Coordinates of C-alpha atoms (C1' of nucleotides) in Angstrom, one line a residue:
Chain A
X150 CA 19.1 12.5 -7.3
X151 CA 21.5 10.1 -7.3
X152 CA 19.4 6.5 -8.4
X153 CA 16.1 6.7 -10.4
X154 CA 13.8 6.6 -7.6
X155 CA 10.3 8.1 -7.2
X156 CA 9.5 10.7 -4.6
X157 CA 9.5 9.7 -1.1
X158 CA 5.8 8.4 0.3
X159 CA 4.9 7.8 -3.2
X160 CA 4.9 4.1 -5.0
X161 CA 4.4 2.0 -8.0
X162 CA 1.2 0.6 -7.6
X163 CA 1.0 -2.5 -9.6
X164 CA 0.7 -6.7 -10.2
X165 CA -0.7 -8.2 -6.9
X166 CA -1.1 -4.5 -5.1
X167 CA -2.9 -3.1 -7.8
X168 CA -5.5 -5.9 -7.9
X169 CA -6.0 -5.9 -4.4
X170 CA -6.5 -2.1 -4.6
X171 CA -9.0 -2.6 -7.4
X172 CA -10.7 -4.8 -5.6
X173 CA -11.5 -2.8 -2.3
X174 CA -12.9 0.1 -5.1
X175 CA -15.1 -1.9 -7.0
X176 CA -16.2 -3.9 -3.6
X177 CA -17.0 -0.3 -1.8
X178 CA -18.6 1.0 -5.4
X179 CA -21.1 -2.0 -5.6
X180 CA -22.1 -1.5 -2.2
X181 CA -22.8 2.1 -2.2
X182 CA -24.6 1.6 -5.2
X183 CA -27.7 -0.2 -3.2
X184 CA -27.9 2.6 -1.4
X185 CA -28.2 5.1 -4.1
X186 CA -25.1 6.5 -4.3
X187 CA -23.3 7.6 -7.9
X188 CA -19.8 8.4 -8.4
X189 CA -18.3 11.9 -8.2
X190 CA -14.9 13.1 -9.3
X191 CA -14.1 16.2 -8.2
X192 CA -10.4 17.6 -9.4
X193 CA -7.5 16.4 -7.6
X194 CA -6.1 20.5 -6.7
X195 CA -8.3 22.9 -5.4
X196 CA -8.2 26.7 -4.5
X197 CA -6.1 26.6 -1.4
X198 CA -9.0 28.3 0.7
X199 CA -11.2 25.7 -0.4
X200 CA -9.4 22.9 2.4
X201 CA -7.7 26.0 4.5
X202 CA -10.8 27.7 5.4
X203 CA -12.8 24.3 6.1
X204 CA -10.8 21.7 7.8
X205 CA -9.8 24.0 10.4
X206 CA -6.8 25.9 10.3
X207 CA -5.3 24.5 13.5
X208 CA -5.4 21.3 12.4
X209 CA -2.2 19.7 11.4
X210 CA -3.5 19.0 8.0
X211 CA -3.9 22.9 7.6
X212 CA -0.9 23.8 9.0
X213 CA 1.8 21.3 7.9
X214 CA 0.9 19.1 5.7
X215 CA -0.4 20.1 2.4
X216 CA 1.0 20.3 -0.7
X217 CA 0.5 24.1 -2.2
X218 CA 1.8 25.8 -4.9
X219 CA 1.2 28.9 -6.8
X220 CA 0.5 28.2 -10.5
X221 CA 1.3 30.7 -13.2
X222 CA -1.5 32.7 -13.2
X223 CA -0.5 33.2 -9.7
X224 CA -3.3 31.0 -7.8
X225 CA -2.7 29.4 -4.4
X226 CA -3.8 26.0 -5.0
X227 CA -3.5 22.6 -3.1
X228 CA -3.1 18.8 -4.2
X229 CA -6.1 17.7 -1.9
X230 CA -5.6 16.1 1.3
X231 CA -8.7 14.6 1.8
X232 CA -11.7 14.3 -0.4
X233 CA -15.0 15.8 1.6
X234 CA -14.1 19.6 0.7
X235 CA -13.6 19.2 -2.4
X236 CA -17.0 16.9 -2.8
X237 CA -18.8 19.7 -0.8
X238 CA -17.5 22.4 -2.8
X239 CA -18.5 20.7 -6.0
X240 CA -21.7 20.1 -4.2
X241 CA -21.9 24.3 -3.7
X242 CA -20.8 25.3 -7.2
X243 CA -23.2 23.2 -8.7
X244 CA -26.1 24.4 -7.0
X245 CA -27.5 21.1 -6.3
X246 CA -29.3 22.2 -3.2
X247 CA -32.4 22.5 -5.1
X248 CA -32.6 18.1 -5.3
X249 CA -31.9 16.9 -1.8
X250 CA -30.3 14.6 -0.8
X251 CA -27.4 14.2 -2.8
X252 CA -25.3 10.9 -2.4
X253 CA -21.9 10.3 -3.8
X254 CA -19.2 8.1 -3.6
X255 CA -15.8 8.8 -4.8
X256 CA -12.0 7.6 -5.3
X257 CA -8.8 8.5 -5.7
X258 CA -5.3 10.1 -4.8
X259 CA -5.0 12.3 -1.8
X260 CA -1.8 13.9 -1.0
X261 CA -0.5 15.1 2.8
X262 CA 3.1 16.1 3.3
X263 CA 3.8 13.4 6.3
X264 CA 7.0 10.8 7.3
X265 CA 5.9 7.6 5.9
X266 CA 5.8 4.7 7.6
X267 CA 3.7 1.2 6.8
X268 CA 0.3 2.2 6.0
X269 CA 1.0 5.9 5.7
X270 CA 2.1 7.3 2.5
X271 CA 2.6 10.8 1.0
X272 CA 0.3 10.1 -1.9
X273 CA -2.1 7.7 -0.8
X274 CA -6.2 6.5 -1.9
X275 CA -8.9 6.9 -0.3
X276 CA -12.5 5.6 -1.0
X277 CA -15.2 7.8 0.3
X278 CA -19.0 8.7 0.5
X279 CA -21.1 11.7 1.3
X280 CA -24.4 12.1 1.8
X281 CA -25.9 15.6 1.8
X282 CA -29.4 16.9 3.1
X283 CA -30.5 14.2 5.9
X284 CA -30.4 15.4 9.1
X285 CA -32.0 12.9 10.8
X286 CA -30.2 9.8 12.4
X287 CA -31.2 7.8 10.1
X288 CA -28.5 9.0 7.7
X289 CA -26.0 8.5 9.9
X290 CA -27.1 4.7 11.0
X291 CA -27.7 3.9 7.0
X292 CA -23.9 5.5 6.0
X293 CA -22.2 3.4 9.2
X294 CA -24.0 0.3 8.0
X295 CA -22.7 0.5 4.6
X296 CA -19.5 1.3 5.9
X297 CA -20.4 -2.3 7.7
X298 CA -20.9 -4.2 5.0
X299 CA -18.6 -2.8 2.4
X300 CA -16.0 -4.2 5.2
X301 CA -18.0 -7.5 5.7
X302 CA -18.1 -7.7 1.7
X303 CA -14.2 -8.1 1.9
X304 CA -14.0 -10.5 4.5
X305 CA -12.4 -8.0 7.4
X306 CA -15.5 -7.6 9.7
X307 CA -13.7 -9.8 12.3
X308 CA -10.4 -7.9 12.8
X309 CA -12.4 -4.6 12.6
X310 CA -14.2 -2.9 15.7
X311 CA -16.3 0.1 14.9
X312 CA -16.2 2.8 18.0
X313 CA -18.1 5.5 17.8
X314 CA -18.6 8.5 19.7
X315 CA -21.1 11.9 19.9
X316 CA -19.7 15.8 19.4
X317 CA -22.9 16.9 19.9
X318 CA -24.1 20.1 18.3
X319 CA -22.5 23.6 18.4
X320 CA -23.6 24.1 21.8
X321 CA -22.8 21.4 23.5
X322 CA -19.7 21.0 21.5
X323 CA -18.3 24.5 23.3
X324 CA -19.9 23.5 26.4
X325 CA -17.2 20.9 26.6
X326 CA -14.6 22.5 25.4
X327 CA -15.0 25.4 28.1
X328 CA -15.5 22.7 30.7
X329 CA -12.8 20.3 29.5
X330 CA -10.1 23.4 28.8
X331 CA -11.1 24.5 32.8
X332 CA -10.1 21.1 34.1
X333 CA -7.0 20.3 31.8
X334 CA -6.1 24.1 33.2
X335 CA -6.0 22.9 36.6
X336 CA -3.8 20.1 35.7
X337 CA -1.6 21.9 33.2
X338 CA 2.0 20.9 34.8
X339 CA 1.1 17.1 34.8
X340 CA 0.2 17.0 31.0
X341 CA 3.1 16.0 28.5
X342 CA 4.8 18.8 26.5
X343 CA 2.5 17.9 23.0
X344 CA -0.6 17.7 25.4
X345 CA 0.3 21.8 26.6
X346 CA 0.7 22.9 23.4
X347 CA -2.3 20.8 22.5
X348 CA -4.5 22.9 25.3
X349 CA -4.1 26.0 22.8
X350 CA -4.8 24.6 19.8
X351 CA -6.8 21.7 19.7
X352 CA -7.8 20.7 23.6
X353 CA -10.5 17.6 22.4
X354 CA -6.9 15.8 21.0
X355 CA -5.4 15.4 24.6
X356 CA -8.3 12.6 25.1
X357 CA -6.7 11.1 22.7
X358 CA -3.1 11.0 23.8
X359 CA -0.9 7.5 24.0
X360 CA 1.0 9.6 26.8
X361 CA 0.7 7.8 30.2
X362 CA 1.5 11.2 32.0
X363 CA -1.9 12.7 30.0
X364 CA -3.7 9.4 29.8
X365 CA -3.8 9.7 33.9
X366 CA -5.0 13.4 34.0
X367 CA -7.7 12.4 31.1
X368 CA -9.3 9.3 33.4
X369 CA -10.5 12.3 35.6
X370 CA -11.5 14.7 33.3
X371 CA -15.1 15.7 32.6
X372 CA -17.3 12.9 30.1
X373 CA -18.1 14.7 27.0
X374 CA -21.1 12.6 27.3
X375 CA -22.2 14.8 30.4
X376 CA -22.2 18.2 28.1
X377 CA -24.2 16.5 25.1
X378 CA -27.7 18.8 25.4
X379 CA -30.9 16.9 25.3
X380 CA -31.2 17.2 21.6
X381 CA -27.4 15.6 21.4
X382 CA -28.0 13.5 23.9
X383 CA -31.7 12.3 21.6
X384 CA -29.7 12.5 18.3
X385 CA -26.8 10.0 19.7
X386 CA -29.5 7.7 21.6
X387 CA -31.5 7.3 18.1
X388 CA -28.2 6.6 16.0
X389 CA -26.8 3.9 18.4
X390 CA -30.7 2.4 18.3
X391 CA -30.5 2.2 14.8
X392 CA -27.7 0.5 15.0
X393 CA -28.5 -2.1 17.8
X394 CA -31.4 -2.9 15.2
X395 CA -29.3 -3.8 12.2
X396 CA -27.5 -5.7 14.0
X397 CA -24.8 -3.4 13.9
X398 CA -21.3 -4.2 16.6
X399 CA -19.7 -0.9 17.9
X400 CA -18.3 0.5 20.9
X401 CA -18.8 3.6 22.1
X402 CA -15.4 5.2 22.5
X403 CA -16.2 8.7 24.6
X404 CA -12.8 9.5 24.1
X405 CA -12.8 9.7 20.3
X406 CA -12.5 13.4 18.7
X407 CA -11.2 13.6 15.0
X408 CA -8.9 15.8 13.8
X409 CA -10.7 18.2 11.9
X410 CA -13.1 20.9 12.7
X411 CA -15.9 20.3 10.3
X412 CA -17.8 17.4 12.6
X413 CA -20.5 17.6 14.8
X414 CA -22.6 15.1 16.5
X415 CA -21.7 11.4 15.2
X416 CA -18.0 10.4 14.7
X417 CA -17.1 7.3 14.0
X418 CA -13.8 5.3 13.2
X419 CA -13.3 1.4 12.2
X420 CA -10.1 0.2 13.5
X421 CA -7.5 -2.8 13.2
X422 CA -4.9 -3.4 15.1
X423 CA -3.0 -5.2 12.4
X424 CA -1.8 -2.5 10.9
X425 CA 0.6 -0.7 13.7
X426 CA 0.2 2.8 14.6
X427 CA -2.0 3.2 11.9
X428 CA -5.0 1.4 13.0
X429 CA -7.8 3.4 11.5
X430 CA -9.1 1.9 8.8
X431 CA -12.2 4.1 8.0
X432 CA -13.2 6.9 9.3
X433 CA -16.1 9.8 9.3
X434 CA -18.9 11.5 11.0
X435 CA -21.7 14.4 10.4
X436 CA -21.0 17.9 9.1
X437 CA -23.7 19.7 9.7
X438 CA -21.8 23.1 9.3
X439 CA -19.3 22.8 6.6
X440 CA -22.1 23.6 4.1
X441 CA -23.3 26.8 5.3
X442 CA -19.2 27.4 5.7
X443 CA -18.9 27.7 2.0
X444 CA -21.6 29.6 1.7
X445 CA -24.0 26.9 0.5
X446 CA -27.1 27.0 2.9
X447 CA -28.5 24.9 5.9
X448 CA -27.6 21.6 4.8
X449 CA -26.3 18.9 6.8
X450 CA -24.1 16.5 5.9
X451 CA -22.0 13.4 6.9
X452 CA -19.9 10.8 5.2
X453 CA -16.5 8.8 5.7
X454 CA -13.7 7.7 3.8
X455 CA -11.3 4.8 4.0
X456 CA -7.9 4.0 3.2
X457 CA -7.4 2.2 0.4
X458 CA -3.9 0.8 0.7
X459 CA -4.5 0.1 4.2
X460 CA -7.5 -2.3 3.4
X461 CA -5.7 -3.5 0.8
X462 CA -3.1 -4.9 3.6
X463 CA -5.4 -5.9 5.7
X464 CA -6.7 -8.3 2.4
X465 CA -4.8 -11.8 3.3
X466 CA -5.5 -14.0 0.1
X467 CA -4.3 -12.9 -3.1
X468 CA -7.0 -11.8 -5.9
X469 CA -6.7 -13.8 -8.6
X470 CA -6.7 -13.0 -12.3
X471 CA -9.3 -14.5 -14.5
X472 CA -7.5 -18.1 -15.8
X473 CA -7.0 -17.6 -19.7
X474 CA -7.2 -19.9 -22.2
X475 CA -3.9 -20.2 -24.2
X476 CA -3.9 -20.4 -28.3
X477 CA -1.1 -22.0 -28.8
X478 CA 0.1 -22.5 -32.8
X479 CA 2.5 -25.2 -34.0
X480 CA 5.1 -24.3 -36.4
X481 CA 4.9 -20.8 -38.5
X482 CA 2.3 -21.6 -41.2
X483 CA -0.5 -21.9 -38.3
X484 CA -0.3 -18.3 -37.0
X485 CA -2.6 -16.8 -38.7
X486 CA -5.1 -19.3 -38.1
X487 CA -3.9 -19.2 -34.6
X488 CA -4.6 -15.5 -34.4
X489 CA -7.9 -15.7 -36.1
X490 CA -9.0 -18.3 -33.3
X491 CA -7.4 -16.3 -30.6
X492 CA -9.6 -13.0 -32.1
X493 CA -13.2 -15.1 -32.1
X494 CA -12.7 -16.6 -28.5
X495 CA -12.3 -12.9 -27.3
X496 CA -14.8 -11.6 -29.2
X497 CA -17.0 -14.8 -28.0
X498 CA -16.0 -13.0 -24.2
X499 CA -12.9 -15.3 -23.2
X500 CA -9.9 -13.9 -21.7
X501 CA -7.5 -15.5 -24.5
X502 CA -3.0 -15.2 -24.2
X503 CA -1.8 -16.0 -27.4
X504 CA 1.9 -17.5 -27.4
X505 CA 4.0 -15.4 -29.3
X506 CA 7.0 -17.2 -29.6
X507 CA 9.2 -20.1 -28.9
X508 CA 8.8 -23.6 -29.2
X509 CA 5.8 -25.7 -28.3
X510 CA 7.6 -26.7 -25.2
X511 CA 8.1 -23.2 -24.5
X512 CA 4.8 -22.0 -25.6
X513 CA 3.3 -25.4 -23.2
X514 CA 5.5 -23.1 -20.2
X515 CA 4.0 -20.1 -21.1
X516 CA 0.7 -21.4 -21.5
X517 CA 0.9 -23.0 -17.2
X518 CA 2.4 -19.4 -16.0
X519 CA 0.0 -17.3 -16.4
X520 CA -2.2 -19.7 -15.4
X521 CA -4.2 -20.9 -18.2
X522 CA -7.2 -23.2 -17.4
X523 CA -7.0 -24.6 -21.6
X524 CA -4.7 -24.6 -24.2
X525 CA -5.5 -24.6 -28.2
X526 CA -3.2 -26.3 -30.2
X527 CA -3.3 -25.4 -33.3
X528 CA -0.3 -27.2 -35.2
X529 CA -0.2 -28.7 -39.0
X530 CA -2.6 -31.3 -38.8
X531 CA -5.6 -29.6 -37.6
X532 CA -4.6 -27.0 -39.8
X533 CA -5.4 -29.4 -42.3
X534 CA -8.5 -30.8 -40.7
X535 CA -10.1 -27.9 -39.7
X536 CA -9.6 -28.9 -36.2
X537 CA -8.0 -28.2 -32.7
X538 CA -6.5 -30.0 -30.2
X539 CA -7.9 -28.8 -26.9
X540 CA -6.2 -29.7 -23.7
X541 CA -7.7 -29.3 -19.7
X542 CA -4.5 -27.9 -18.2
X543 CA -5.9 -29.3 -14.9
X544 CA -6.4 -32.9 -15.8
X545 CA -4.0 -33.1 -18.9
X546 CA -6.6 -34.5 -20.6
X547 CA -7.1 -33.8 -24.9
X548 CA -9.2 -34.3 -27.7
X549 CA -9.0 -33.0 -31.4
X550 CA -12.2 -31.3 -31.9
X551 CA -13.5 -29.4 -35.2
X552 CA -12.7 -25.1 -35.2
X553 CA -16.5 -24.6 -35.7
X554 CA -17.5 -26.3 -32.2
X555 CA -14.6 -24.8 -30.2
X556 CA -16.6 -21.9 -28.7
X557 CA -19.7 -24.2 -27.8
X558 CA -16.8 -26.8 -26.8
X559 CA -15.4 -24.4 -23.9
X560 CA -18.7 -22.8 -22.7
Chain B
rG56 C1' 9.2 18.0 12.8
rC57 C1' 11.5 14.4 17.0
rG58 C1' 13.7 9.4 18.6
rG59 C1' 15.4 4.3 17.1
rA60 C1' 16.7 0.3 13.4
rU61 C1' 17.9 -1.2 8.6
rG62 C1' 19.8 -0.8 3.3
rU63 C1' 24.2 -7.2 -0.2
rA64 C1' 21.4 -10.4 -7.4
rG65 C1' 14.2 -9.5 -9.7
rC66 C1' 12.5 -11.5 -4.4
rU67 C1' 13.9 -13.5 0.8
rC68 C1' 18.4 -13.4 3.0
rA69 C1' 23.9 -15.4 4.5
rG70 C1' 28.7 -13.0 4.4
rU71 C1' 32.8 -14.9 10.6
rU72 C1' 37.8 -10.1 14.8
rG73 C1' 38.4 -5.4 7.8
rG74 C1' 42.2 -9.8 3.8
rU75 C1' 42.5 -12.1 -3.0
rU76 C1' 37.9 -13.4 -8.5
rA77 C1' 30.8 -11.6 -3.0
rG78 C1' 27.2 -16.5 -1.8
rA79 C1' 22.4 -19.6 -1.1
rG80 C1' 17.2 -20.5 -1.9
rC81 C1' 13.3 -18.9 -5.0
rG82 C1' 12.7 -16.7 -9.7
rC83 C1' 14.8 -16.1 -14.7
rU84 C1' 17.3 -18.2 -19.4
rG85 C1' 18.8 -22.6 -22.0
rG86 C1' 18.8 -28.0 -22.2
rU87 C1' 17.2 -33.6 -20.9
rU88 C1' 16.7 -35.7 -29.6
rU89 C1' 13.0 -32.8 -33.6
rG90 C1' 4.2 -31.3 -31.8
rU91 C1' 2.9 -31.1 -25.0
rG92 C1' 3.2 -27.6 -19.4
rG93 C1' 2.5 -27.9 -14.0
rU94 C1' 7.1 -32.7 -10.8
rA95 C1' 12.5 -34.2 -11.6
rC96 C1' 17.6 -33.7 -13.4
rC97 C1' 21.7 -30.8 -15.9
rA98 C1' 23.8 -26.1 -17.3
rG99 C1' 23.9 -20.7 -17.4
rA100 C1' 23.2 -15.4 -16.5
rU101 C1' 22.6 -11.6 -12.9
rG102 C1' 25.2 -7.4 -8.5
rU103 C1' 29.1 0.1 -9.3
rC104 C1' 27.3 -4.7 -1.5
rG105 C1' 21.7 2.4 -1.5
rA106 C1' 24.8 6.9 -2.8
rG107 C1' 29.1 10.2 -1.6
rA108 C1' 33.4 11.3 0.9
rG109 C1' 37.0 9.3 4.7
rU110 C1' 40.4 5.9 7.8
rU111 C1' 43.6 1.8 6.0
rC112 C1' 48.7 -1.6 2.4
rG113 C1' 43.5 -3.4 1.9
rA114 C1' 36.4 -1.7 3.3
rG115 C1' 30.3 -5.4 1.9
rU116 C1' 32.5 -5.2 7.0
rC117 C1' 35.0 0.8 10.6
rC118 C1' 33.9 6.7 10.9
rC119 C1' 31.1 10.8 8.7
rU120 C1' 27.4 12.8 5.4
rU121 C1' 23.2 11.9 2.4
rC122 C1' 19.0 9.2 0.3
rA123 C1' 15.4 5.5 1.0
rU124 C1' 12.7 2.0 3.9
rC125 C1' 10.8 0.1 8.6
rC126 C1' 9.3 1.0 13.9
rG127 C1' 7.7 4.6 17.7
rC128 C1' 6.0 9.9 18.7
rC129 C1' 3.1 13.9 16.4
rC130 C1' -1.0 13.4 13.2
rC131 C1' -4.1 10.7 10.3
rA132 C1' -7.0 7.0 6.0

RNA sequence: GCGGAUGUAGCUCAGUUGGUUAGAGCGCUGGUUUGUGGUACCAGAUGUCGAGAGUUCGAGUCCCUUCAUCCGCCCCA
């Protein structure tokens, strides 16, 4: 390491891309908070089995893209890649079957051993929710349409579609696969070299594919829609009713799959195309399995999780600091008078900058950079007088007022 | 993991077919008479030209390697 750097896919996350960062949290957080959902943290490594055994281990996540390590008791453990296992194992552990449903939001650092690119980092956030032990639709139609207005809440409903699509159940889940695999069999030599390897180890992705070689043997291939059972078929029909009555926009996308084995019937994915190849925004869908997977019981599940940095992009207008007031003293005998009124503003609730050195020009400067809305100018004639001068940075208006009605002064 | 592009001051970039002490704008620092900013004017600082090796009398400019970023694929948030 030639230059201080830090590690590739991993960055400084601060001034202007830190607020806008903290804004998407605390905009999702409020949100899910009407609905009843409280924070979780889970830790940020887990026993390696814990996201091997549960996302599916031929999904790329599994195979290539997590960061493990042994510690030195000789533990395999992982930096997680994505935050539902960890929230479902947490879920397990704790026993809290026994009060259903369980709602939680969470956020924080997930780690995936990718190339980077805009939009796609090695350690990256993600905002998420999960709601166990619904398995009706209306679960799924009240977690999209928070997803909806967390989105709306930050202005991006306009350059965000929401596609959704149905797995189905187990059943009808295979029923595809077998019927799908059959087809794309027939048709192996036209499919691209990805989309062959593909028809091993994960055939639902070739849908998917931005090849025009598989995108022509796709149009023809079997609707998953057709293999939904008639439960599937009543589960998808009530979700996208639901929906249709909120007021919801989506588009059913039949060709939408997601990467990793744990969902069943709804998935769902809110999209931009503002961001280059990596579009998706937000993402999720039911998993009605992955419970029972780690040994926890019958209980369904579903939940999504967005990107954090990527909304953060999509943000245009910067988020602005709260404007200070600047206490500004006049010559070295005011300071500590200049400090005591800088200490009973903030305690009164202001956001206060005191000027710590310099001239008054200088402090004046100071004062206008970081944006200050007032300044008090305390110098050696209110000192005197038991006074202030208080300007409107705005106007450039002034008046000498007395210390005592200072705080009534700027409410 | 594969393919392509880029890498010059804090930021955005210029730098001609290789030729002396590498530039601009913004920002930063100081000043335009001693208690008044946001506009204006004046002055100033700043770079191992991503790193390393090579070709050459001479490399920011050419070759190679490496690191990082960006774009596409894979995959995904």
């Amino acid at each position: 390491m030639d230059k201080v750097q830090s590690v590739r896919g991993t960055y400084d996350l601060y001034g202007a891309t830190k607020r806008k960062m903290k804004k998407v949290i605390s905009t999702g957080s409020d949100v899910v908070e009407k609905y009843g959902f409280e924070e979780i943290e889970t830790p940020i490594f887990e026993f390696t089995e814990v996201f091997a055994r549960n996302l599916g281990d031929t999904s790329d996540i599994v195979t290539k893209e997590m960061y493990c390590f042994e510690d030195k008791g000789g533990d395999s453990l992982t930096l997680r890649p994505e935050g539902t296992a960890g929230v479902v194992r947490a879920f397990v552990s704790n026993g809290m079957q026994q009060n259903l449903p369980v709602k939680f939001y969470y956020s924080g650092p997930m780690f995936r051993y990718e190339r980077p690119q805009k939009g796609r980092q090695r350690q990256f956030t993600q905002f998420g929710v999960e709601l166990l032990g619904i398995e009706t639709p209306q679960a799924d139609i009240e977690v999209i349409a928070m997803a909806y207005e967390f989105l709306e809440k930050l202005g991006l409903n306009g350059q965000v579609t929401v596609e959704i699509n149905s797995l189905g159940d187990e059943e009808s889940r295979n029923a595809y696969r077998t019927k799908l695999v059959a087809y794309l069999q027939e048709h192996y030599d036209e499919l691209s070299e990805d989309s062959k390897n593909r028809l091993q180890k994960n055939p639902l992705r070739i849908l998917d594919s931005k090849e025009e070689c598989d995108k022509a043997v796709v149009e023809n291939a079997p609707l998953y829609a057709d293999s939904l059972n008639e439960a599937s078929q009543k589960f998808f029909a009530d979700v996208l009713r639901g929906l249709d009555n909120l007021g919801i926009k989506y588009r059913i996308n039949n060709r939408l799959v997601r990467g990793l084995d744990y969902y069943s019937h709804t998935v769902f994915e809110l999209t931009t195309d503002k961001l280059g190849a990596q579009g998706t925004v937000l993402a999720g869908g039911r998993y009605n399995g992955l419970v029972s997977q780690m040994g926890g019981g019958d209980v369904a599940g579903i939940g999504w999780a967005c990107g954090v940095e990527r909304l953060s992009m999509l943000l245009e207008e910067n988020v602005d600091l709260p404007r200070p007031i600047a206490v500004i003293p006049v010559g070295e005998d005011t300071n500590d008078k200049a400090l005591e009124i800088a200490h009973s503003l903030r305690l009164a609730g202001f956001h206060v900058e005191q000027s710590y050195s310099g001239n008054m020009k200088k402090r004046m400067m100071k004062a206008n950079k970081v944006n200050a809305a007032k300044a008090v100018i305390i110098g050696s004639d209110e000192l005197a007088n038991n006074t202030v001068t208080l300007k409107d940075l705005d106007s450039g208006e002034q008046k000498t007022i007395s210390q005592s009605d200072l705080i009534k002064e700027l409410q």
